[in-house]
GROMACS .gro file of C-alpha atoms in nm:
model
  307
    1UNK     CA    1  -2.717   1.131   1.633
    2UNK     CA    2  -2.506   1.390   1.419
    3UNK     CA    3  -2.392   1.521   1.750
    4UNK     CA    4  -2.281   1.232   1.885
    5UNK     CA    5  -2.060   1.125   1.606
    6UNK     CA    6  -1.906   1.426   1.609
    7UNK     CA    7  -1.819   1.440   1.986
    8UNK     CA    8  -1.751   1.076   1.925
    9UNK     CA    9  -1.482   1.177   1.717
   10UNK     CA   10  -1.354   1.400   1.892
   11UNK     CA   11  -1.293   1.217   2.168
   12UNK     CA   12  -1.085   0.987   1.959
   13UNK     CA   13  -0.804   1.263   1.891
   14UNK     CA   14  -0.692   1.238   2.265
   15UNK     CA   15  -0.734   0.868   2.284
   16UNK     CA   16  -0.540   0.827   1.965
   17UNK     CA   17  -0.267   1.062   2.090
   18UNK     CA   18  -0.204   0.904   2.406
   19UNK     CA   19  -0.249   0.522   2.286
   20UNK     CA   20   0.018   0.612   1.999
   21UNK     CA   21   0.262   0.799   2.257
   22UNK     CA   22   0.202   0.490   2.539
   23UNK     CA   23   0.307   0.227   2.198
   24UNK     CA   24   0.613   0.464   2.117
   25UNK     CA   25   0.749   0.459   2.437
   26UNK     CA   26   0.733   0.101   2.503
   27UNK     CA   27   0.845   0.030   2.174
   28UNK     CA   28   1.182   0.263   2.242
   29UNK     CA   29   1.268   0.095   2.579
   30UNK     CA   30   1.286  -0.295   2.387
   31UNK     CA   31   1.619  -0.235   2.337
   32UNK     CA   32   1.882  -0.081   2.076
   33UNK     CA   33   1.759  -0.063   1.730
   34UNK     CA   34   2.098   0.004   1.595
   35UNK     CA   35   2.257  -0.278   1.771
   36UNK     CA   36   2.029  -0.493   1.632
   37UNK     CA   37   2.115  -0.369   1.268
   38UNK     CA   38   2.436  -0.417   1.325
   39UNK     CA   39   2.407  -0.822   1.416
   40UNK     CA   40   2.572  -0.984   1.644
   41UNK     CA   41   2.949  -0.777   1.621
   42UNK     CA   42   2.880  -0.466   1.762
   43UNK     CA   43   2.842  -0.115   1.530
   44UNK     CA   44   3.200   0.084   1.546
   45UNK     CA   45   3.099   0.433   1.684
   46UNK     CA   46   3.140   0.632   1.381
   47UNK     CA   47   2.859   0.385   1.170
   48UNK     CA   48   2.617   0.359   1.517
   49UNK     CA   49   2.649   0.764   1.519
   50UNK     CA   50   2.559   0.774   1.138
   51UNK     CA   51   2.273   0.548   1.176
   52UNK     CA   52   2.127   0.718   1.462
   53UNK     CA   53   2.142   1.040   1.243
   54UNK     CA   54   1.991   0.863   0.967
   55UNK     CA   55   1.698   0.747   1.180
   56UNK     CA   56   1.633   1.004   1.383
   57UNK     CA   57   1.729   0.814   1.664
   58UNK     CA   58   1.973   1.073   1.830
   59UNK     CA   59   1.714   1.308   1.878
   60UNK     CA   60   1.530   1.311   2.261
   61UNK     CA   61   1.203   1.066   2.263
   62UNK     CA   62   0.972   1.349   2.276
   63UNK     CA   63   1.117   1.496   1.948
   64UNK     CA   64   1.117   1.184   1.783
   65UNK     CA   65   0.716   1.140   1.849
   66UNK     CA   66   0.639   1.491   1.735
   67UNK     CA   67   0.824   1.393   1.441
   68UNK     CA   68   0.662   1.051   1.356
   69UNK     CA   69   0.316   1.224   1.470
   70UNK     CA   70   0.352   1.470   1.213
   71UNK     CA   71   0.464   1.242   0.922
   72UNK     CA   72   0.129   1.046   1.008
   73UNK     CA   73  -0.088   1.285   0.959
   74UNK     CA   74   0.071   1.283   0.635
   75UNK     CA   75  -0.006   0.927   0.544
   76UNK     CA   76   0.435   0.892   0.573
   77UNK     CA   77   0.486   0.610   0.880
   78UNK     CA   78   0.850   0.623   0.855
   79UNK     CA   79   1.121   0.380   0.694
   80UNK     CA   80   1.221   0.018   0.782
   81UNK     CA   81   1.582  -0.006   0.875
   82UNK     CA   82   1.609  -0.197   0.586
   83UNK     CA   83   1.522   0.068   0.349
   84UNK     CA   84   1.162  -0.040   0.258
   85UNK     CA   85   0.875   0.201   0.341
   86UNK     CA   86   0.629   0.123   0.635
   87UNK     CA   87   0.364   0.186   0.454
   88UNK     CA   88   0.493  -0.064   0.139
   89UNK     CA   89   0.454  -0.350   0.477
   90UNK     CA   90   0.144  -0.196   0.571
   91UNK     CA   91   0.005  -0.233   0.199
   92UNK     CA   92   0.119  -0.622   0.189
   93UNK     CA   93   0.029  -0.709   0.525
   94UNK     CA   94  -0.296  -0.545   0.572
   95UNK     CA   95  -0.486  -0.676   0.333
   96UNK     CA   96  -0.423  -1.054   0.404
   97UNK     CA   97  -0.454  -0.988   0.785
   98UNK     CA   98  -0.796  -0.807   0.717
   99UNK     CA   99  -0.889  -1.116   0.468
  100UNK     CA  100  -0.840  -1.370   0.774
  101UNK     CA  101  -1.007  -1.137   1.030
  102UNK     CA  102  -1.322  -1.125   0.793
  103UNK     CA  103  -1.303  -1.518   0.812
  104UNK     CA  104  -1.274  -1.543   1.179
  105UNK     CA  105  -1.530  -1.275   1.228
  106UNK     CA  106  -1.762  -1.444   1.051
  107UNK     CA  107  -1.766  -1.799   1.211
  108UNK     CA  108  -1.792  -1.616   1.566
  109UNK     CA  109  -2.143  -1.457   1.417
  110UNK     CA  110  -2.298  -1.739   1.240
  111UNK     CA  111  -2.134  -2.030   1.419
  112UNK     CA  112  -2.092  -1.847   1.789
  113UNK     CA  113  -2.461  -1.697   1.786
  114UNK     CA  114  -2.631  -1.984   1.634
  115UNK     CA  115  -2.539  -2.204   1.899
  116UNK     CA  116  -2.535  -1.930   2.153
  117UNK     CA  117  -2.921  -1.913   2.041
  118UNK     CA  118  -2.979  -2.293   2.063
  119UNK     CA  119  -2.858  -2.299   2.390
  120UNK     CA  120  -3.007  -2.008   2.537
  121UNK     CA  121  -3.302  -2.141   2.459
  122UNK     CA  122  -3.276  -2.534   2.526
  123UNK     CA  123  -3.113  -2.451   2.913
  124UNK     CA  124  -2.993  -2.709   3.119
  125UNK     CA  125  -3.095  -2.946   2.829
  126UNK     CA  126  -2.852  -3.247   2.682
  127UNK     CA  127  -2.720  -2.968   2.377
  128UNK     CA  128  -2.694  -2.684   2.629
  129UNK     CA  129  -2.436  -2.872   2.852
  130UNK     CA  130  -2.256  -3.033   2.592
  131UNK     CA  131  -2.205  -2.710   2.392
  132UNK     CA  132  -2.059  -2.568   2.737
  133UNK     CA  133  -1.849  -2.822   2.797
  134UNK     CA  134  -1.723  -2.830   2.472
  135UNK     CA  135  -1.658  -2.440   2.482
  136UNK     CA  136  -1.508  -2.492   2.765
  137UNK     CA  137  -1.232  -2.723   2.606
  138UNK     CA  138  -1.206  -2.502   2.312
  139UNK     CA  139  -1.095  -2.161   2.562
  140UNK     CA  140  -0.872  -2.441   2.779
  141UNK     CA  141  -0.684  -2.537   2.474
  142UNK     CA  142  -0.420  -2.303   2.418
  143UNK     CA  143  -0.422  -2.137   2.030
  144UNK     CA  144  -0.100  -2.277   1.880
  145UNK     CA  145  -0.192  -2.653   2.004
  146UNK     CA  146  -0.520  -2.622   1.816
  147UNK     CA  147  -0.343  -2.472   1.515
  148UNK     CA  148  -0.097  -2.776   1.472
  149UNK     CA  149  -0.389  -3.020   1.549
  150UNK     CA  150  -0.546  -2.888   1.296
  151UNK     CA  151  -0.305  -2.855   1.057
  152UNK     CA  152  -0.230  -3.191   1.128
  153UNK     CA  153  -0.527  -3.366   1.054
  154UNK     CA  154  -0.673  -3.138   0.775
  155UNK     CA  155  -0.343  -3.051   0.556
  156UNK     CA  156  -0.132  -3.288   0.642
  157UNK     CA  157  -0.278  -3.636   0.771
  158UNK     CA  158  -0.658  -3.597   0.563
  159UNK     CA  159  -0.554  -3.352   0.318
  160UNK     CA  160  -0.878  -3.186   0.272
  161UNK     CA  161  -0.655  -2.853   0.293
  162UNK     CA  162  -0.311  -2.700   0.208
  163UNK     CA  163  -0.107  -2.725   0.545
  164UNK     CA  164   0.039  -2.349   0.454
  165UNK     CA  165  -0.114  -2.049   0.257
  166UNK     CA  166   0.032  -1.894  -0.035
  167UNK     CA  167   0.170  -1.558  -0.082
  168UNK     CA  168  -0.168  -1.430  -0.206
  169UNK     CA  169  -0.362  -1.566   0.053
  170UNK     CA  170  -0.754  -1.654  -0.098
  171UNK     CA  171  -1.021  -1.657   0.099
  172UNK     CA  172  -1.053  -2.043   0.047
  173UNK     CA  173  -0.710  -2.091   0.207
  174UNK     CA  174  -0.802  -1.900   0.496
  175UNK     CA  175  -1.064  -2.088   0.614
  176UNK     CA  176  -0.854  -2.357   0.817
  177UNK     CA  177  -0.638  -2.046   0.964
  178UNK     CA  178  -0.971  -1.808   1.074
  179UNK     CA  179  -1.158  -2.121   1.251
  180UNK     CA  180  -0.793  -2.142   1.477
  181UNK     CA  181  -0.814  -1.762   1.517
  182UNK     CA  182  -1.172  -1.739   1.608
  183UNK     CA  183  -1.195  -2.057   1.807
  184UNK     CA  184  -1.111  -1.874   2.132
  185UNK     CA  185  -1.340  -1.578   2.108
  186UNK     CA  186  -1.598  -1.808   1.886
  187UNK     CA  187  -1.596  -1.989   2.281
  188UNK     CA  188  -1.689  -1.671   2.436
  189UNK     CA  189  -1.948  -1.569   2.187
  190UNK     CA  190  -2.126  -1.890   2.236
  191UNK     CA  191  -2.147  -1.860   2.639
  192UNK     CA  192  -2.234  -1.471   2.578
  193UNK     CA  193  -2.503  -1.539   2.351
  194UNK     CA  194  -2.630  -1.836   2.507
  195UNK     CA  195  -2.655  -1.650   2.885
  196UNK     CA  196  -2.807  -1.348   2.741
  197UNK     CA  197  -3.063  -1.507   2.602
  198UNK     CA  198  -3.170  -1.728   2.881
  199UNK     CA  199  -3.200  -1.389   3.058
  200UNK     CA  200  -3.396  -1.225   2.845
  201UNK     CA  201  -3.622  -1.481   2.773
  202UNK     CA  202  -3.746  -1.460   3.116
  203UNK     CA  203  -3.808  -1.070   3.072
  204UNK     CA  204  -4.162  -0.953   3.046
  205UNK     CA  205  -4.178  -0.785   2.719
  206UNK     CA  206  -4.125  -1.164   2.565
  207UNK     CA  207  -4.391  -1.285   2.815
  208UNK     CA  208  -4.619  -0.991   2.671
  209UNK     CA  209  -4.509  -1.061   2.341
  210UNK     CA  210  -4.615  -1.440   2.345
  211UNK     CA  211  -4.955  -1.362   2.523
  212UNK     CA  212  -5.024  -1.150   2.233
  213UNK     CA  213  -4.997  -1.423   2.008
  214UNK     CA  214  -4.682  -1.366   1.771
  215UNK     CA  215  -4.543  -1.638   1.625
  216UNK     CA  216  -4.214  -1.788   1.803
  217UNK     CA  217  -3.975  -1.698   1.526
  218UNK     CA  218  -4.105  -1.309   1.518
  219UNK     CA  219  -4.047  -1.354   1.946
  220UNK     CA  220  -3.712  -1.484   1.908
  221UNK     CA  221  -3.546  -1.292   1.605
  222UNK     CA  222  -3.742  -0.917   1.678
  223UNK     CA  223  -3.741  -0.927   2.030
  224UNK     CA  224  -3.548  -1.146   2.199
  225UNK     CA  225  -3.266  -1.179   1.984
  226UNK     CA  226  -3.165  -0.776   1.922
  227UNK     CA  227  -3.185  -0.680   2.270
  228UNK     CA  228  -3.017  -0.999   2.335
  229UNK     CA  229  -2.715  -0.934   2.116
  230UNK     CA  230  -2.629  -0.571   2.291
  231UNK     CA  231  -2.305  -0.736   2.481
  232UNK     CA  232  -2.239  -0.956   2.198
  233UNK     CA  233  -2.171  -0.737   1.964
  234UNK     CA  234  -1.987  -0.512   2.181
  235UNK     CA  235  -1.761  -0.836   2.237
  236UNK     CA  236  -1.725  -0.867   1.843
  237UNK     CA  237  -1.655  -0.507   1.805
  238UNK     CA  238  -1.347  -0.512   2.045
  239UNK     CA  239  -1.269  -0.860   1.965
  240UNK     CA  240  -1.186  -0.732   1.548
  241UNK     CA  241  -0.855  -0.553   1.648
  242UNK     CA  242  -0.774  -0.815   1.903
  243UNK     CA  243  -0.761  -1.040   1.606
  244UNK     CA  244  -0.606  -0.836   1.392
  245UNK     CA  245  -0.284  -0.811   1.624
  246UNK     CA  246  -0.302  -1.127   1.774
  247UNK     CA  247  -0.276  -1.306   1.460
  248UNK     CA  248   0.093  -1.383   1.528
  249UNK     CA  249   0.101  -1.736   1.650
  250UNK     CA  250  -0.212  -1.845   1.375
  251UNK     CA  251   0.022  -1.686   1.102
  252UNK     CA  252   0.309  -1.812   1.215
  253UNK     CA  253   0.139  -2.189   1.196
  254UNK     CA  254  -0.002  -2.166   0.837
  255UNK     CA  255   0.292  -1.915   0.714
  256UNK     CA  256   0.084  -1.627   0.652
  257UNK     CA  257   0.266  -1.315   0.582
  258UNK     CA  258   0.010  -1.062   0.747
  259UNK     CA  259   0.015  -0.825   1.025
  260UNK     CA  260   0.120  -1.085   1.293
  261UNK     CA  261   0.414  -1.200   1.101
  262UNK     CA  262   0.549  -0.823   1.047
  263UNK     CA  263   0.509  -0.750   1.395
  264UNK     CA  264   0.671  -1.050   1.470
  265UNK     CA  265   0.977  -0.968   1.244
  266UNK     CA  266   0.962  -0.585   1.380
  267UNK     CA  267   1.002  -0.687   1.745
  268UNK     CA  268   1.287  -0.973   1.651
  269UNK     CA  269   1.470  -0.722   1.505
  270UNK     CA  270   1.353  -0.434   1.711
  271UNK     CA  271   1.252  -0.262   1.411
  272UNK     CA  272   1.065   0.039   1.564
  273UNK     CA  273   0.928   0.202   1.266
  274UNK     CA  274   0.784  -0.105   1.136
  275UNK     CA  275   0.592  -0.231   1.496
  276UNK     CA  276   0.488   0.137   1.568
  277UNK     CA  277   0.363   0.173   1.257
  278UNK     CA  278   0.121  -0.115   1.218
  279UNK     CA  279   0.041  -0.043   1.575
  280UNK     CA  280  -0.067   0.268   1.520
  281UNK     CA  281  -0.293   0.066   1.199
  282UNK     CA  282  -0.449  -0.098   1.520
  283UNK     CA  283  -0.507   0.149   1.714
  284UNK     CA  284  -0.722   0.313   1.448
  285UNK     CA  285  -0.926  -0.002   1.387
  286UNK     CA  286  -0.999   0.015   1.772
  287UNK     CA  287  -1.111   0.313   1.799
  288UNK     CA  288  -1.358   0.282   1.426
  289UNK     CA  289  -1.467  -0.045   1.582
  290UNK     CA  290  -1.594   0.128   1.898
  291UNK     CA  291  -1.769   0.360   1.759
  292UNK     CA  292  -1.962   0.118   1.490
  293UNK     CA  293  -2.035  -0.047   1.776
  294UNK     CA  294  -2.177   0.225   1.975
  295UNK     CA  295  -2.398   0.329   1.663
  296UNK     CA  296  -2.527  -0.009   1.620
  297UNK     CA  297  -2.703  -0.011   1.958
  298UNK     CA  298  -2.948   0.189   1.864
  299UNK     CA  299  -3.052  -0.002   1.577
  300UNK     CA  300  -3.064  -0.337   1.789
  301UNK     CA  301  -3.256  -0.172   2.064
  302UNK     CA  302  -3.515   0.121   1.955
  303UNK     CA  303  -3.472   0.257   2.355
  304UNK     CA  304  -3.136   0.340   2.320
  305UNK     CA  305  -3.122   0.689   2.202
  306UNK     CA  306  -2.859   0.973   2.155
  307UNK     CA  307  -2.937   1.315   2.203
   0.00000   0.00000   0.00000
């Protein structure tokens, strides 16, 4: 196991390096950063010249990547172009982001594999079909229709809820905004858990294990449920930065000033520091995912092994 980590990580170095350099380059060719600093009257050449100094930005691409690589490694992710630090954004962003990401995370496990459960083992049945059909519905639907439904009827029309979030963002508040941002992947959760286990339940080490007697709640929860949840939790563990950056149209709704909303702001603006520095956030939370998801294998199936 000690091995693996270690090769584990480093593998990641190279992955890291090449996601980062892939986001910096597509992040340089959205346009002029300067011109967008300047408004809409274009920059005079003499205060374009001194910004591009300022910024780095007259140096080749390549130069300014080493550059930014090297001030990461330092924990320094560059300035804003409006003077603030990227990692003063990253410290006010983060934390709400990760806040509604815990929320929506944890409806798609207790809500997504509950019912996946139910109807993986009640196939074809009345609750099986409507749970897929309703599923079905819920991935049709695109995000920001079921956010202002929602907000709609819960803060607005009911008020059971505040339509918008405050500026420090409590869990309670973010309960309404992470059932919109899991809804989608909750969906696929459901169908995932639900197939899986009507699979496996046909498998001979549960036919073995109910000839020998165990009761049906040791079957289902020891056997059939952690080999059953080996794709869904690599679905969760992928699905935790996918949340994380696609946040922007659920923040947008409920005015949450997370991740999606900087990002949002960085690529308005074309504020490169700012969206290649949360990016690179991201790409870390891939990668930490990944591997926590790799580990966990082995716990949720004993024949899973690494030399």
């Amino acid at each position: 196991m000690g091995r693996y980590v270690i090769r584990r990580l480093l593998q990641m170095i190279p992955v890291f390096i090449g996601a980062t350099l892939l986001l910096f380059l597509m992040v340089n060719v959205m346009g002029d950063p300067i011109a967008g600093l300047c408004g809409d009257k274009a920059c005079d050449p003499a205060t374009a010249a001194q910004l591009e100094k300022e910024f780095g930005l007259d140096k080749p691409v390549w130069q300014q990547y080493l550059t930014y690589m090297g001030n990461v490694f330092t924990g320094d992710f560059g300035t804003a172009f409006n003077g603030q630090k990227v990692t003063e954004l990253l410290a006010s962003a983060y934390p709400v982001t990760v806040r509604l990401t815990i929320v929506a995370i944890f409806f798609e496990i207790v809500v997504g594999i509950t019912l996946g459960v139910i109807c993986g083992l009640r196939r074809g049945r009345a609750v099986d079909t409507s749970v897929l059909v309703i599923t079905l519905i819920v991935i049709a639907i695109p995000t920001f229709v079921t956010g202002y439904v929602l907000q709609y009827l819960f803060g607005i029309e009911w008020g059971v809820v505040s339509p918008t979030v405050s500026s420090d963002a409590p869990f309670n508040e973010l309960i309404l905004p992470g059932i919109v941002l899991a809804s989608v992947s909750l969906a696929y959760v459901t169908r995932l858990t639900r197939t899986s286990i009507a699979e496996n339940a046909r498998a001979d080490y549960i036919r073995t294990a109910v000839a020998k007697g165990l009761p049906r709640r040791r079957v289902i929860t020891r056997h059939l449920l952690r080999n059953s949840l080996i794709p869904v939790v690599t679905f969760i563990g992928t699905d935790i930065g996918a949340l994380m950056g696609g946040a922007i149209v659920t923040e947008r709704i409920f005015n949450i000033h997370g991740v999606g909303y900087q990002l949002y702001q960085g690529i308005l603006r074309q504020n490169t520091q700012t969206v290649v520095g949360f990016a690179t956030i991201l790409v870390l939370v891939f990668l930490v995912a990944n591997l926590l998801v790799d580990l966990l294998y082995s716990v949720l199936d004993p024949r899973i092994r690494y030399a």
